[in-house]
Tab-separated table of C-alpha atoms and ligand atoms in Angstrom:
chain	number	residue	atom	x	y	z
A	159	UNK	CA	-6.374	33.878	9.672
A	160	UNK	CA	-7.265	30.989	7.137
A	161	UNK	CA	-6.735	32.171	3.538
A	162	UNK	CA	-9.745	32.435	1.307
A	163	UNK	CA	-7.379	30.223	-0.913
A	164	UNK	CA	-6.903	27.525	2.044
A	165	UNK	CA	-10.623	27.616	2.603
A	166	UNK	CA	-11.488	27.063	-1.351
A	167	UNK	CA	-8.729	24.373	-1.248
A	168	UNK	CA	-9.729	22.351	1.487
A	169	UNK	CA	-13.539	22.457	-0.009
A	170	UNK	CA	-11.991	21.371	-3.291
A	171	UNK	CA	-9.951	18.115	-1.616
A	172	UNK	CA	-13.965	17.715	0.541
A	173	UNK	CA	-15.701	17.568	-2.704
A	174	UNK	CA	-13.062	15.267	-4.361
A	175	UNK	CA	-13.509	12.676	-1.147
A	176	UNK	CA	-17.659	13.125	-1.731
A	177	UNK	CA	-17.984	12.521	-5.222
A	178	UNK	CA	-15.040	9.605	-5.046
A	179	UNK	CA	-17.317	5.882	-4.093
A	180	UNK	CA	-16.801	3.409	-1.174
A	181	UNK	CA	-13.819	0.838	-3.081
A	182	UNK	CA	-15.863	-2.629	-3.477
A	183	UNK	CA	-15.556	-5.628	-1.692
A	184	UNK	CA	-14.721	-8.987	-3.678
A	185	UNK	CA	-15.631	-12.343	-2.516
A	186	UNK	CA	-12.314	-14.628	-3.132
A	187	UNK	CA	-13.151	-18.001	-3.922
A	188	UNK	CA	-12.204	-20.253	-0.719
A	189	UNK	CA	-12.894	-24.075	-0.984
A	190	UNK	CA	-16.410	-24.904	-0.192
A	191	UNK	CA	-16.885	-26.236	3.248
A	192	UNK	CA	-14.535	-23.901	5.440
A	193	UNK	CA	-16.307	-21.215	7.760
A	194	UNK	CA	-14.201	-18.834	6.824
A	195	UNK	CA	-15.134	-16.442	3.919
A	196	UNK	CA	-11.945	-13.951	2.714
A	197	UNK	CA	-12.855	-10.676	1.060
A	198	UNK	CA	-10.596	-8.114	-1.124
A	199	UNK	CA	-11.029	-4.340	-0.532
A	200	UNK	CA	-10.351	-3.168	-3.777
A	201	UNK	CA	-8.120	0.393	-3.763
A	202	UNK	CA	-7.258	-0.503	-7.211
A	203	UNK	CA	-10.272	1.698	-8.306
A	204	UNK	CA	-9.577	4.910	-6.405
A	205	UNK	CA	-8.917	7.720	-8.769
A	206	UNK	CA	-5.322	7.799	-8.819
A	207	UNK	CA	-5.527	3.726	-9.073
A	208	UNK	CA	-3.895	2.614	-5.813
A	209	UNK	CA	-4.718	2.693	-1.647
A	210	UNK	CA	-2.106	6.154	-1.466
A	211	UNK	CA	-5.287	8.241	-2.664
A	212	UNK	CA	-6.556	8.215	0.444
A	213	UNK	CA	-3.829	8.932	2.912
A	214	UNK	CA	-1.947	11.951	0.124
A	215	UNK	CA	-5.524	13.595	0.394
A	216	UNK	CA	-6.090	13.806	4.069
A	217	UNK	CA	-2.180	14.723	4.302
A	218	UNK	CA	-2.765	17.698	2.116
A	219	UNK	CA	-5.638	18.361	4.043
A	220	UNK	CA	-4.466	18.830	7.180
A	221	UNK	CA	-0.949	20.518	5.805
A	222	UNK	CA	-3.645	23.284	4.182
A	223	UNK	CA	-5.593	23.392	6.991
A	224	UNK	CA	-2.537	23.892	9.538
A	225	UNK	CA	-0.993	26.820	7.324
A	226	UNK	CA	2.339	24.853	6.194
A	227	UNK	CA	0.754	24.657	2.730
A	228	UNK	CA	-0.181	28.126	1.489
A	229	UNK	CA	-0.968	29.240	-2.218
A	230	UNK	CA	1.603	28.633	-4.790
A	231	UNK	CA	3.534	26.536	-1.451
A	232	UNK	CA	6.076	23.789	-3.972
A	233	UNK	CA	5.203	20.044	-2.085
A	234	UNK	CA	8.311	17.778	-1.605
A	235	UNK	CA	8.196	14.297	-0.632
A	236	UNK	CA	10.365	11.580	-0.018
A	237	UNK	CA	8.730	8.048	-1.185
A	238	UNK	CA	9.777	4.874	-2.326
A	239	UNK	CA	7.651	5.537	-5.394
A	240	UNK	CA	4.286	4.069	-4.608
A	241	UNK	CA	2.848	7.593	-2.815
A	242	UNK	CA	4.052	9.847	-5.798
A	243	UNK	CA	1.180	9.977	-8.375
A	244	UNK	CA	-1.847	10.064	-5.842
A	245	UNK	CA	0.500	13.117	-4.180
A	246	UNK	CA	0.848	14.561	-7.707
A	247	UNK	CA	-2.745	14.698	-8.402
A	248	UNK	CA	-3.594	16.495	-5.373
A	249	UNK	CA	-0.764	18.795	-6.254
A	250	UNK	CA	-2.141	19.244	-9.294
A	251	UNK	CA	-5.788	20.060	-8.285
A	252	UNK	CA	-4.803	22.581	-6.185
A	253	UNK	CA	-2.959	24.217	-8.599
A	254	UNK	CA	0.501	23.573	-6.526
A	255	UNK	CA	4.151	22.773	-8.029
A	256	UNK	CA	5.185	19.475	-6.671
A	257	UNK	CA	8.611	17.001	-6.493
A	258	UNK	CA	8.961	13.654	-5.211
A	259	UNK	CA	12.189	12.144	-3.959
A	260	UNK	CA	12.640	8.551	-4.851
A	261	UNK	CA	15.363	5.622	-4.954
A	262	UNK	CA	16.840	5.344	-8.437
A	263	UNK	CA	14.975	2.363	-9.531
A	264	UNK	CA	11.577	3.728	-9.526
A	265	UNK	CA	9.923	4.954	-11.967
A	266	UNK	CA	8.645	8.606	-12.261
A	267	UNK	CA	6.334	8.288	-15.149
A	268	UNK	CA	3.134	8.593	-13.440
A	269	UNK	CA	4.417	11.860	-11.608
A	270	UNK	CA	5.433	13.399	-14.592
A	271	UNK	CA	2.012	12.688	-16.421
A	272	UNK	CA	0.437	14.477	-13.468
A	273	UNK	CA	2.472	17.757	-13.845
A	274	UNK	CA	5.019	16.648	-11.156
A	275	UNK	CA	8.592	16.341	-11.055
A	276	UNK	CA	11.311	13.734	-9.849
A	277	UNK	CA	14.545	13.869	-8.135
A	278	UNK	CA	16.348	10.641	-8.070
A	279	UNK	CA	18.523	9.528	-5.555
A	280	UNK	CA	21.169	7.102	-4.152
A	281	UNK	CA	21.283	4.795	-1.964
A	282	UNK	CA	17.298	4.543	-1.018
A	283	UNK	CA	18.070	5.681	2.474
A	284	UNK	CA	18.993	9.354	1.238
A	285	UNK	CA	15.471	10.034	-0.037
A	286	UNK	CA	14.581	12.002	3.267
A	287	UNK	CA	17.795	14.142	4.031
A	288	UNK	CA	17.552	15.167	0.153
A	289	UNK	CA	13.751	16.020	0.385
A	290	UNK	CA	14.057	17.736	3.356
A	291	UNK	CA	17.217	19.888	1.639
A	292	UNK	CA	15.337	20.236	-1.138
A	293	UNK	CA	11.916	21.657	0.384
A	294	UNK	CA	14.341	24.072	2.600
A	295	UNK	CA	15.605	25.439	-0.631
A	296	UNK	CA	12.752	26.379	-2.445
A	297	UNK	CA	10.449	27.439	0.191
A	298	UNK	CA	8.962	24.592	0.178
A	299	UNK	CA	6.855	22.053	2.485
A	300	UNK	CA	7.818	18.395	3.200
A	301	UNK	CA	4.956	16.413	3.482
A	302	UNK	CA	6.815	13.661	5.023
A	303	UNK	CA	4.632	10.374	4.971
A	304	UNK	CA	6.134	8.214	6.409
A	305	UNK	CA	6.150	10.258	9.946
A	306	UNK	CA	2.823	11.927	9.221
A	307	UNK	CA	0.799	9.095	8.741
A	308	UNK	CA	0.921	8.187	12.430
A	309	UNK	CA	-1.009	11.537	13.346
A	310	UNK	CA	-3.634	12.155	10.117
A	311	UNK	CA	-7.329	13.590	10.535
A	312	UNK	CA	-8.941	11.211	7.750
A	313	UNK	CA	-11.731	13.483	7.374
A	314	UNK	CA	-14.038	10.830	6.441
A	315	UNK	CA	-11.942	9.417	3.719
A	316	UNK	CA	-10.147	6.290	6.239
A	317	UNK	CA	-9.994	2.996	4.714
A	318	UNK	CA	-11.015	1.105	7.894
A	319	UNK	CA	-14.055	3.337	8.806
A	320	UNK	CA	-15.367	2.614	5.459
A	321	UNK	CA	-14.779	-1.176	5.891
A	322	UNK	CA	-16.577	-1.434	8.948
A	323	UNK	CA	-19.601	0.012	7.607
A	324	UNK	CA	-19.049	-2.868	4.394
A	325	UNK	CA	-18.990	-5.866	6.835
A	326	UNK	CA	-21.026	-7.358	9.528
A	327	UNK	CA	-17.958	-7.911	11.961
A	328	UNK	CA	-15.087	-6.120	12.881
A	329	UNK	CA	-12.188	-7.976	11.219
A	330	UNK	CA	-8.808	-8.510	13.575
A	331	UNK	CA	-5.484	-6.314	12.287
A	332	UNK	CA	-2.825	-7.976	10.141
A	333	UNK	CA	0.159	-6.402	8.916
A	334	UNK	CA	2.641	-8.112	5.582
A	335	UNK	CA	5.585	-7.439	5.421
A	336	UNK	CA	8.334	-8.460	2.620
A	337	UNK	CA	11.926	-9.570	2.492
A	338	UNK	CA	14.306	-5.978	3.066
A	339	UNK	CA	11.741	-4.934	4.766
A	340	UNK	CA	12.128	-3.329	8.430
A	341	UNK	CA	8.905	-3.599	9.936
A	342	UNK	CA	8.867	-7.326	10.703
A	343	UNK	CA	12.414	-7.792	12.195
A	344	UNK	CA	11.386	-4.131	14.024
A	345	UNK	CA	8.231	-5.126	15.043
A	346	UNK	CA	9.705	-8.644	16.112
A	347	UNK	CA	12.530	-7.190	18.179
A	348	UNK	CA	10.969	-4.321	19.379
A	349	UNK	CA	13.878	-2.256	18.052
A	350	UNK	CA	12.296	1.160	17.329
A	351	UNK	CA	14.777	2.159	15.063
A	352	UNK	CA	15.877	-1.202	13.361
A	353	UNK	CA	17.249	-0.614	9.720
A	354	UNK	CA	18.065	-2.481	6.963
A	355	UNK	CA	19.250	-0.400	4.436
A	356	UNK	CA	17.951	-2.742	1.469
A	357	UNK	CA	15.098	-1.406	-0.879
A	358	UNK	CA	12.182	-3.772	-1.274
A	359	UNK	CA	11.205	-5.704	-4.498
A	360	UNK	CA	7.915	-5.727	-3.855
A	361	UNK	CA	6.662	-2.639	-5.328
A	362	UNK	CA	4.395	-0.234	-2.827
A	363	UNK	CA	5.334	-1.805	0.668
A	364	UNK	CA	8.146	-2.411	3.009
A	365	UNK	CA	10.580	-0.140	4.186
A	366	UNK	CA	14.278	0.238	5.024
A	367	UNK	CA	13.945	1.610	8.227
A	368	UNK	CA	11.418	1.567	10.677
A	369	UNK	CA	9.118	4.777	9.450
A	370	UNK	CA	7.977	7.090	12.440
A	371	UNK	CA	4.244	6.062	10.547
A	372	UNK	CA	4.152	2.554	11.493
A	373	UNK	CA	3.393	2.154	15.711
A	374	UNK	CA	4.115	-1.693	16.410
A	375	UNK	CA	1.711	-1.436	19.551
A	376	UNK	CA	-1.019	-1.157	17.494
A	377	UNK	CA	0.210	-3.784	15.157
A	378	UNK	CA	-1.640	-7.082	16.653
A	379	UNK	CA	0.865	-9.698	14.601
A	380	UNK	CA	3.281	-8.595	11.177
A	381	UNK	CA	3.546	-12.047	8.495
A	382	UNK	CA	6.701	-12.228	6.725
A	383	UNK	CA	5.901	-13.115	3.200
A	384	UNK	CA	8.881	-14.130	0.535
A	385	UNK	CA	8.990	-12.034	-2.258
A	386	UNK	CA	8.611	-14.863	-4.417
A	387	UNK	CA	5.255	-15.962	-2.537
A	388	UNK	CA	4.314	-12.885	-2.963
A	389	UNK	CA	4.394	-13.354	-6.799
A	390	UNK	CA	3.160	-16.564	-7.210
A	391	UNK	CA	-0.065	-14.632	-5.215
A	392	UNK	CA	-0.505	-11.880	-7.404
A	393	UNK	CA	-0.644	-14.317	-10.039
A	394	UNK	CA	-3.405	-16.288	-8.087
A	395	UNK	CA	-5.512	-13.350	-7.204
A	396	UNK	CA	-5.060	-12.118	-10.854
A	397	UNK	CA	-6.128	-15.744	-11.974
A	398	UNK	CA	-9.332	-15.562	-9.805
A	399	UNK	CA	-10.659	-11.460	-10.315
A	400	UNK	CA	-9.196	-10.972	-13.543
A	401	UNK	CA	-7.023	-8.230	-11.815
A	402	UNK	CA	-3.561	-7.181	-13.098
A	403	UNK	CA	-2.797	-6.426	-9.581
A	404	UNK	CA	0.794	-5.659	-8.163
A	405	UNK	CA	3.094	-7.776	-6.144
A	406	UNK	CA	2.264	-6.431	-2.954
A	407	UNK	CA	-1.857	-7.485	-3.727
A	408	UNK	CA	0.188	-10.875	-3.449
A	409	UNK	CA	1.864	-10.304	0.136
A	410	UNK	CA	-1.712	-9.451	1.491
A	411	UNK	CA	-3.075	-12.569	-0.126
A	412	UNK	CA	-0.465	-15.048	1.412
A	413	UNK	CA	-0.504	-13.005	4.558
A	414	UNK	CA	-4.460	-13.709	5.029
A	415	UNK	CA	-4.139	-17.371	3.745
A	416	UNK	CA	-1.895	-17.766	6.560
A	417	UNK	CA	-3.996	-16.087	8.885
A	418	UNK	CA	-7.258	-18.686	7.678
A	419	UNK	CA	-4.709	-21.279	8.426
A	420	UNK	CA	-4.414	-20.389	11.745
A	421	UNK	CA	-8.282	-19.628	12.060
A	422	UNK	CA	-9.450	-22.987	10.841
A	423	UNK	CA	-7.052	-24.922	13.395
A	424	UNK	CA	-8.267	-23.095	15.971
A	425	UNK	CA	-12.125	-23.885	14.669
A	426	UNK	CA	-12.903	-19.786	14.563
A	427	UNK	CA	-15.330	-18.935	11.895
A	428	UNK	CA	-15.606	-15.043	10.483
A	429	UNK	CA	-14.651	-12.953	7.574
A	430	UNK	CA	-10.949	-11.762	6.960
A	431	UNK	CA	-10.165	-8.868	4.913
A	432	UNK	CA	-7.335	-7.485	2.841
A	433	UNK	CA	-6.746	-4.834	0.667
A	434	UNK	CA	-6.033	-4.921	-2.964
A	435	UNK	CA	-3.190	-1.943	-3.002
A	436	UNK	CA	-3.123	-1.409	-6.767
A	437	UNK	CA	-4.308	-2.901	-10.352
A	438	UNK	CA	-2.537	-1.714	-13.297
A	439	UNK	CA	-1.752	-3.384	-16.830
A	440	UNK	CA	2.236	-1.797	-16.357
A	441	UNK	CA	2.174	-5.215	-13.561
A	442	UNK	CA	1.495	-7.544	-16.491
A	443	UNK	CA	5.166	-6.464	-17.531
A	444	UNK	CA	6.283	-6.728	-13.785
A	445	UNK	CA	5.229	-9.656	-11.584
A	446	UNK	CA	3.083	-11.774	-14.200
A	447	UNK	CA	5.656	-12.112	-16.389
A	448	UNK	CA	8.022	-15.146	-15.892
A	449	UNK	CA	11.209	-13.144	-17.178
A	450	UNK	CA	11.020	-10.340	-14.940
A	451	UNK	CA	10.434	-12.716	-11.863
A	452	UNK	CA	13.683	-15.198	-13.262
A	453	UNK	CA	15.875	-12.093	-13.976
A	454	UNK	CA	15.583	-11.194	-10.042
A	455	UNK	CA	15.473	-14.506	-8.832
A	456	UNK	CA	12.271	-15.301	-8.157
A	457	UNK	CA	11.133	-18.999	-8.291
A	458	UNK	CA	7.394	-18.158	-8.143
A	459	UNK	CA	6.761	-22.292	-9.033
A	460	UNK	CA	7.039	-23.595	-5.872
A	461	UNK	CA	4.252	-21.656	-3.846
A	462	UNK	CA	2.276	-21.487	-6.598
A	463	UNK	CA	1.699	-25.225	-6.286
A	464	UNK	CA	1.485	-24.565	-2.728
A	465	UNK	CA	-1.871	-22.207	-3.660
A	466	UNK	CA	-3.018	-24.825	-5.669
A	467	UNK	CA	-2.827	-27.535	-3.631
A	468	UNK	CA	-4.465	-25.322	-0.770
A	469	UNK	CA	-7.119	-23.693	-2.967
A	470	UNK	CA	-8.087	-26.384	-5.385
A	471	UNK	CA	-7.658	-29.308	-3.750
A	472	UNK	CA	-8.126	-28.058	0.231
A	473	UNK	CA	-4.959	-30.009	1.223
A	474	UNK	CA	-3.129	-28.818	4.170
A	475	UNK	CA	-1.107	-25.486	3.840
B	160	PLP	C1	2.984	3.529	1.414
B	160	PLP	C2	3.778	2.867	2.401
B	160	PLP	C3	5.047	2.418	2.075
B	160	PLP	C4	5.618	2.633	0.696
B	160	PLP	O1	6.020	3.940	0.616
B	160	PLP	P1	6.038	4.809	-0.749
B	160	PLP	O2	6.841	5.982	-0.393
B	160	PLP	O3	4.622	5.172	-1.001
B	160	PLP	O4	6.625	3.957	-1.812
B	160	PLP	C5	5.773	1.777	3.061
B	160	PLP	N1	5.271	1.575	4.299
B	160	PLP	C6	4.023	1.990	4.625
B	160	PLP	C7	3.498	1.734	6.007
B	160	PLP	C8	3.242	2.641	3.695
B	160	PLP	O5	2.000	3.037	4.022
């Protein structure tokens, strides 16, 4: 028997999806003369401000719609950070208590703002045994991501169905992938359960293990980008839309600049896409500004001149 509070809630998280708009499509400028045009699918303007909105709706969804979120149910999750305040809005439309599980270094602003709370943990890696403790304890239910996201009913609400109905071509699947990260080495290996231990310092992506989410046989090819490219490209797509966008905007950009590399040698015209994950004027204080890249080490310098010299000048990458 569905509730007649599961059946109000999962009409509440429908409406929300209907009255949210397609994210845009922005034309980044390439030098005139190649046959390849590159286009940014901006997430930065979903409601909660980043690409998570999607996936922590259709994940409540489907827990509601299964039974392992009931009225008054408390919603644990483990995350690096970047899942927490879409989750914490959901939580809070539907009226449910909610706690994410994150590494020490993140912050928990956002979640708090929303109503939600935050358990802080160390090293990264113990986020999941402590949020699935945690949900144990209280009742609660662990919405678990990472493993999740390999499985979830969009409802509508998928990034790439709404793409495909914004361009004229199917686009070809690239994946980024920063330094600490898991999924390259994984992906590159084929070791399903390859771990690294190291938390990323690109805010929003990369992993220290291999998450049950990511399926490298669907993954046609995974770029590894230096976290200092990374920065220098935030800067550059920040310099060209006016964006305060976050580092990992940056990964995508160099990923698909490689990826145009590639397509131009190889004389293929067509349209690549990537995603801009997030906007938000808290990244002016992050990756545009040149003392937090120096105090972790980042010489952004370097590949920025590579960027210009590709992008102003069309000289060779
Ligand atoms: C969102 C996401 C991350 C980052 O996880 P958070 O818990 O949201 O910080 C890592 N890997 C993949 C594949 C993701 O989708």
């Amino acid at each position: 028997m569905i509730s007649a509070w599961a059946v109000e809630a999962v009409a509440r998280l429908d409406a929300e999806r209907e009255r949210t708009p397609a994210t845009p499509l922005r034309r980044f400028p390439l030098p005139d003369g190649w046959q390849v045009r590159l286009w940014l699918k901006d997430e930065s303007t979903q409601p909660t401000g980043s690409l998570k909105h999607r996936l922590a709706r259709a994940l409540f969804r489907q827990a509601i719609a299964s039974g392992r979120i009931a009225e008054g149910t408390t919603v644990v999750e483990a995350t690096g950070g970047a899942m927490a305040v879409a989750q914490a809005h959901f939580a809070r439309l539907l009226g449910l208590p909610y706690i994410a599980v994150m590494p020490e270094k993140s912050s928990g602003e956002g979640v708090e703002r929303l109503g939600g709370t935050c358990r802080h943990v160390d090293p990264p890696l113990a986020i999941y045994g402590e949020a699935e403790k945690l949900a144990e304890e209280v009742g609660g239910h662990y919405l678990d991501h990472y493993a999740a996201a390999a499985a979830v009913d969009w409802h509508g609400g998928d990034l790439a169905e709404e793409l495909f109905g914004q361009v004229a071509e199917c686009p070809h699947w690239v994946v980024v992938d920063p330094e600490n990260s898991a999924y390259f080495p994984g992906w590159a290996s084929g070791a399903a359960d390859y771990s690294t231990g190291m938390p990323s310092r690109i805010e929003g992506i990369g992993r220290p293990r291999m998450e049950p989410g990511f399926v490298p046989d669907l993954v046609d090819l995974v770029v590894p980008v230096p976290d200092a490219a990374s920065v220098a490209a935030a800067r550059r797509v920040r310099q060209d839309t006016g964006l305060p966008v976050g580092a990992a905007t940056g990964t995508n950009l160099w990923g698909a600049l490689e990826l145009i590399t590639r397509m131009r040698a190889q004389h293929v015209r067509g349209d690549v896409v990537t995603v801009i994950g997030d906007a938000d004027p808290r990244h002016l204080r992050t990756c545009h500004d040149d003392a937090w890249a120096e105090s972790r080490g980042l010489d952004w310098r370097p590949h920025a001149t590579r960027l210009e010299r590709l992008l102003d000048h069309g000289e060779p990458w």
